[in-house]
CSV table of C-alpha atoms and ligand atoms in Angstrom, one decimal:
chain,number,residue,atom,x,y,z
A,180,UNK,CA,0.0,0.0,0.0
A,181,UNK,CA,2.8,2.4,0.9
A,182,UNK,CA,4.3,1.9,-2.6
A,183,UNK,CA,0.9,2.5,-4.2
A,184,UNK,CA,0.2,5.8,-2.5
A,185,UNK,CA,2.3,8.0,-4.7
A,186,UNK,CA,0.8,6.4,-7.8
A,187,UNK,CA,-2.7,7.1,-6.6
A,188,UNK,CA,-1.8,10.7,-5.8
A,189,UNK,CA,-0.3,11.1,-9.2
A,190,UNK,CA,-3.4,9.7,-10.9
A,191,UNK,CA,-5.5,12.2,-9.0
A,192,UNK,CA,-3.4,15.1,-10.0
A,193,UNK,CA,-3.6,14.0,-13.6
A,194,UNK,CA,-7.4,13.5,-13.4
A,195,UNK,CA,-8.0,16.9,-11.9
A,196,UNK,CA,-5.7,18.8,-14.2
A,197,UNK,CA,-7.6,17.6,-17.3
A,198,UNK,CA,-10.6,19.3,-19.0
A,199,UNK,CA,-13.7,17.6,-17.6
A,200,UNK,CA,-12.4,14.0,-17.7
A,201,UNK,CA,-10.6,14.3,-21.0
A,202,UNK,CA,-7.3,12.2,-21.3
A,203,UNK,CA,-4.1,13.8,-22.3
A,204,UNK,CA,-4.1,12.6,-25.9
A,205,UNK,CA,-7.6,14.0,-26.3
A,206,UNK,CA,-6.5,17.4,-25.1
A,207,UNK,CA,-3.5,17.4,-27.4
A,208,UNK,CA,-5.8,16.4,-30.3
A,209,UNK,CA,-8.2,19.2,-29.5
A,210,UNK,CA,-5.4,21.7,-29.6
A,211,UNK,CA,-3.9,20.2,-32.9
A,212,UNK,CA,-7.4,20.3,-34.5
A,213,UNK,CA,-8.0,24.0,-33.5
A,214,UNK,CA,-4.6,25.0,-34.7
A,215,UNK,CA,-4.2,23.0,-37.9
A,216,UNK,CA,-7.8,22.4,-39.1
A,217,UNK,CA,-10.3,24.6,-37.2
A,218,UNK,CA,-9.1,27.8,-38.7
A,219,UNK,CA,-10.7,26.8,-42.0
A,220,UNK,CA,-13.1,24.0,-41.2
A,221,UNK,CA,-14.2,25.8,-38.0
A,222,UNK,CA,-14.1,24.4,-34.4
A,223,UNK,CA,-17.5,22.7,-34.9
A,224,UNK,CA,-16.3,21.2,-38.3
A,225,UNK,CA,-19.2,22.8,-40.1
A,226,UNK,CA,-16.9,24.7,-42.5
A,227,UNK,CA,-18.1,27.7,-44.6
A,228,UNK,CA,-20.6,27.1,-47.4
A,229,UNK,CA,-18.8,27.1,-50.8
A,230,UNK,CA,-15.4,27.8,-49.2
A,231,UNK,CA,-14.4,25.2,-46.7
A,232,UNK,CA,-16.2,21.9,-46.8
A,233,UNK,CA,-17.8,20.5,-43.6
A,234,UNK,CA,-16.2,17.6,-41.9
A,235,UNK,CA,-19.1,15.2,-41.2
A,236,UNK,CA,-20.4,11.7,-41.3
A,237,UNK,CA,-19.0,10.9,-44.7
A,238,UNK,CA,-15.4,10.9,-43.3
A,239,UNK,CA,-16.4,8.1,-41.0
A,240,UNK,CA,-18.0,6.2,-43.8
A,241,UNK,CA,-14.8,6.6,-45.9
A,242,UNK,CA,-12.7,5.5,-42.9
A,243,UNK,CA,-14.4,2.1,-42.9
A,244,UNK,CA,-12.7,1.3,-46.2
A,245,UNK,CA,-9.1,0.9,-47.1
A,246,UNK,CA,-9.1,3.5,-50.0
A,247,UNK,CA,-11.1,6.0,-48.0
A,248,UNK,CA,-8.6,5.7,-45.1
A,249,UNK,CA,-5.7,6.3,-47.4
A,250,UNK,CA,-7.6,9.3,-48.9
A,251,UNK,CA,-8.0,11.0,-45.5
A,252,UNK,CA,-4.4,10.6,-44.6
A,253,UNK,CA,-3.2,11.8,-48.1
A,254,UNK,CA,-5.5,14.9,-48.0
A,255,UNK,CA,-4.2,16.1,-44.6
A,256,UNK,CA,-0.5,15.3,-45.4
A,257,UNK,CA,-0.4,16.3,-49.1
A,258,UNK,CA,-3.2,18.7,-49.3
A,259,UNK,CA,-5.6,18.9,-52.2
A,260,UNK,CA,-7.0,21.2,-54.9
A,261,UNK,CA,-9.7,20.9,-57.6
A,262,UNK,CA,-13.4,20.9,-57.5
A,263,UNK,CA,-15.3,18.6,-55.1
A,264,UNK,CA,-19.0,18.2,-54.4
A,265,UNK,CA,-20.0,17.8,-50.8
A,266,UNK,CA,-23.7,17.3,-49.9
A,267,UNK,CA,-24.7,18.8,-53.2
A,268,UNK,CA,-22.4,21.9,-52.7
A,269,UNK,CA,-19.4,22.7,-54.9
A,270,UNK,CA,-16.0,23.5,-53.4
A,271,UNK,CA,-13.1,24.7,-55.6
A,272,UNK,CA,-10.5,25.6,-53.1
A,273,UNK,CA,-7.1,24.6,-52.0
A,274,UNK,CA,-6.1,22.8,-48.8
A,275,UNK,CA,-2.4,22.8,-47.7
A,276,UNK,CA,-0.8,19.6,-46.4
A,277,UNK,CA,-0.8,20.8,-42.8
A,278,UNK,CA,-0.8,17.3,-41.4
A,279,UNK,CA,2.9,17.0,-42.3
A,280,UNK,CA,3.6,19.1,-39.3
A,281,UNK,CA,2.7,16.2,-37.0
A,282,UNK,CA,4.6,12.9,-36.5
A,283,UNK,CA,2.6,9.8,-37.5
A,284,UNK,CA,1.5,8.9,-34.0
A,285,UNK,CA,0.2,12.5,-33.4
A,286,UNK,CA,-1.6,12.5,-36.8
A,287,UNK,CA,-3.3,9.2,-35.9
A,288,UNK,CA,-4.6,10.8,-32.6
A,289,UNK,CA,-5.8,13.9,-34.6
A,290,UNK,CA,-7.6,11.9,-37.2
A,291,UNK,CA,-9.2,9.6,-34.6
A,292,UNK,CA,-10.4,12.8,-32.8
A,293,UNK,CA,-11.8,14.2,-36.0
A,294,UNK,CA,-13.7,11.0,-36.7
A,295,UNK,CA,-15.0,10.6,-33.2
A,296,UNK,CA,-16.1,14.2,-33.0
A,297,UNK,CA,-17.6,14.7,-36.4
A,298,UNK,CA,-18.7,11.2,-37.4
A,299,UNK,CA,-19.7,9.7,-34.0
A,300,UNK,CA,-22.5,7.6,-35.6
A,301,UNK,CA,-20.0,5.5,-37.6
A,302,UNK,CA,-18.0,2.7,-35.9
A,303,UNK,CA,-14.5,3.2,-37.2
A,304,UNK,CA,-11.3,1.3,-36.5
A,305,UNK,CA,-8.9,3.9,-35.0
A,306,UNK,CA,-5.8,4.8,-37.0
A,307,UNK,CA,-2.4,3.9,-35.6
A,308,UNK,CA,0.9,5.6,-36.1
A,309,UNK,CA,2.1,2.6,-38.1
A,310,UNK,CA,-0.8,2.8,-40.5
A,311,UNK,CA,-0.2,6.5,-41.0
A,312,UNK,CA,3.5,5.8,-41.8
A,313,UNK,CA,2.6,3.0,-44.3
A,314,UNK,CA,0.1,5.3,-46.1
A,315,UNK,CA,2.5,8.2,-46.2
A,316,UNK,CA,5.0,6.1,-47.9
A,317,UNK,CA,2.6,5.3,-50.8
A,318,UNK,CA,3.2,7.7,-53.7
A,319,UNK,CA,0.2,9.5,-54.9
A,320,UNK,CA,0.4,12.5,-57.2
A,321,UNK,CA,-2.8,14.1,-56.2
A,322,UNK,CA,-4.7,13.1,-53.1
A,323,UNK,CA,-7.9,13.8,-55.0
A,324,UNK,CA,-7.4,10.7,-57.1
A,325,UNK,CA,-8.2,8.6,-54.1
A,326,UNK,CA,-11.4,10.4,-53.2
A,327,UNK,CA,-14.3,8.0,-52.8
A,328,UNK,CA,-17.0,8.8,-55.3
A,329,UNK,CA,-20.0,8.4,-53.0
A,330,UNK,CA,-20.2,11.9,-51.6
A,331,UNK,CA,-22.0,13.9,-54.3
B,585,HEC,C1,-6.2,26.8,-45.1
B,585,HEC,C2,-7.5,26.1,-44.9
B,585,HEC,C3,-7.6,24.7,-44.5
B,585,HEC,C4,-7.0,24.0,-43.5
B,585,HEC,C5,-6.0,24.6,-42.5
B,585,HEC,C6,-7.4,22.6,-43.5
B,585,HEC,N1,-8.2,22.5,-44.6
B,585,HEC,FE1,-9.2,20.7,-45.1
B,585,HEC,N2,-9.8,21.6,-46.8
B,585,HEC,C7,-9.8,22.9,-47.1
B,585,HEC,C8,-10.3,23.1,-48.4
B,585,HEC,C9,-10.5,24.5,-49.1
B,585,HEC,C10,-10.8,21.9,-48.9
B,585,HEC,C11,-11.4,21.6,-50.2
B,585,HEC,C12,-10.3,21.5,-51.3
B,585,HEC,C13,-10.9,21.4,-52.7
B,585,HEC,O1,-11.9,22.2,-53.0
B,585,HEC,O2,-10.4,20.7,-53.5
B,585,HEC,C14,-10.4,20.9,-47.8
B,585,HEC,C15,-10.7,19.6,-47.9
B,585,HEC,C16,-10.6,18.7,-46.8
B,585,HEC,C17,-11.0,17.3,-46.8
B,585,HEC,C18,-11.6,16.5,-48.0
B,585,HEC,C19,-13.1,16.7,-48.0
B,585,HEC,C20,-13.7,15.9,-49.1
B,585,HEC,O3,-15.0,15.9,-49.1
B,585,HEC,O4,-13.1,15.2,-49.9
B,585,HEC,C21,-10.7,16.8,-45.6
B,585,HEC,C22,-11.0,15.4,-45.1
B,585,HEC,C23,-10.1,17.8,-44.8
B,585,HEC,N3,-10.0,19.0,-45.6
B,585,HEC,C24,-9.7,17.7,-43.5
B,585,HEC,C25,-8.9,18.6,-42.9
B,585,HEC,C26,-8.2,18.4,-41.6
B,585,HEC,C27,-8.4,17.1,-40.8
B,585,HEC,C28,-7.4,19.5,-41.4
B,585,HEC,C29,-6.4,19.7,-40.3
B,585,HEC,C30,-5.3,18.6,-40.2
B,585,HEC,C31,-7.6,20.4,-42.5
B,585,HEC,N4,-8.5,19.9,-43.4
B,585,HEC,C32,-7.0,21.7,-42.6
B,585,HEC,C33,-9.2,23.9,-46.3
B,585,HEC,C34,-8.4,23.7,-45.2
C-alpha cells in the first residue's frame, strides 16, 4: 500500500488537471485540431458554405474502407485542390498539407479525434501511427485521385 500511494496521488493530479475528464491525448488532439484544421473547417467542423467543406459523417464512412482511409491521410498530409462536391455543394478551393507538421502517432490521434467528434455515428477502426506511416510512404500525385465517389 505504501508503494501504491504516490501512484494514486499522481493519478488524482492528472485526473484533476484535465478538461472535464478528457485524457491527455484527447486534449492534445483538440489543440492540434483547432490550430491545424479549425481555422478553416471551424471548431465545430461545419466549414463555410462554398469555401471550406464541412467535416461530417462521410469521413467516418470513408474510414471504414481501405481506400477512404488512405484518402483521409493523403488529404491532410499532401493537401488537395480541384473541385469537389459535398452534400450537393461545390467547393473549388485549395487545402495545404498541414498534417505533415505532425509525426505519424500524433496525426493518428488527430484523425481519430476528427472521426470521433464529427462522425460519431460511424463505428471506425482507429488509425495507428504505423498505418499512417505506411500510407504516407505510398506515392500519390494528387490526393484527390483517391477520393471515394459516393459523396455527391
Ligand atoms: C487553409 C484552410 C484549410 C486548413 C488549415 C485545412 N483544410 Fe481541409 N480543406 C480545405 C479546403 C479548401 C478543402 C477543399 C479543397 C478542394 O476544394 O479541392 C479541404 C478539404 C478537406 C478534406 C476533403 C473533403 C472531401 O470531401 O473530400 C478533408 C478530409 C479535410 N479537408 C480535413 C482537414 C483536416 C483534418 C485538417 C487539419 C489537419 C484540415 N483539413 C485543414 C481547407 C483547409
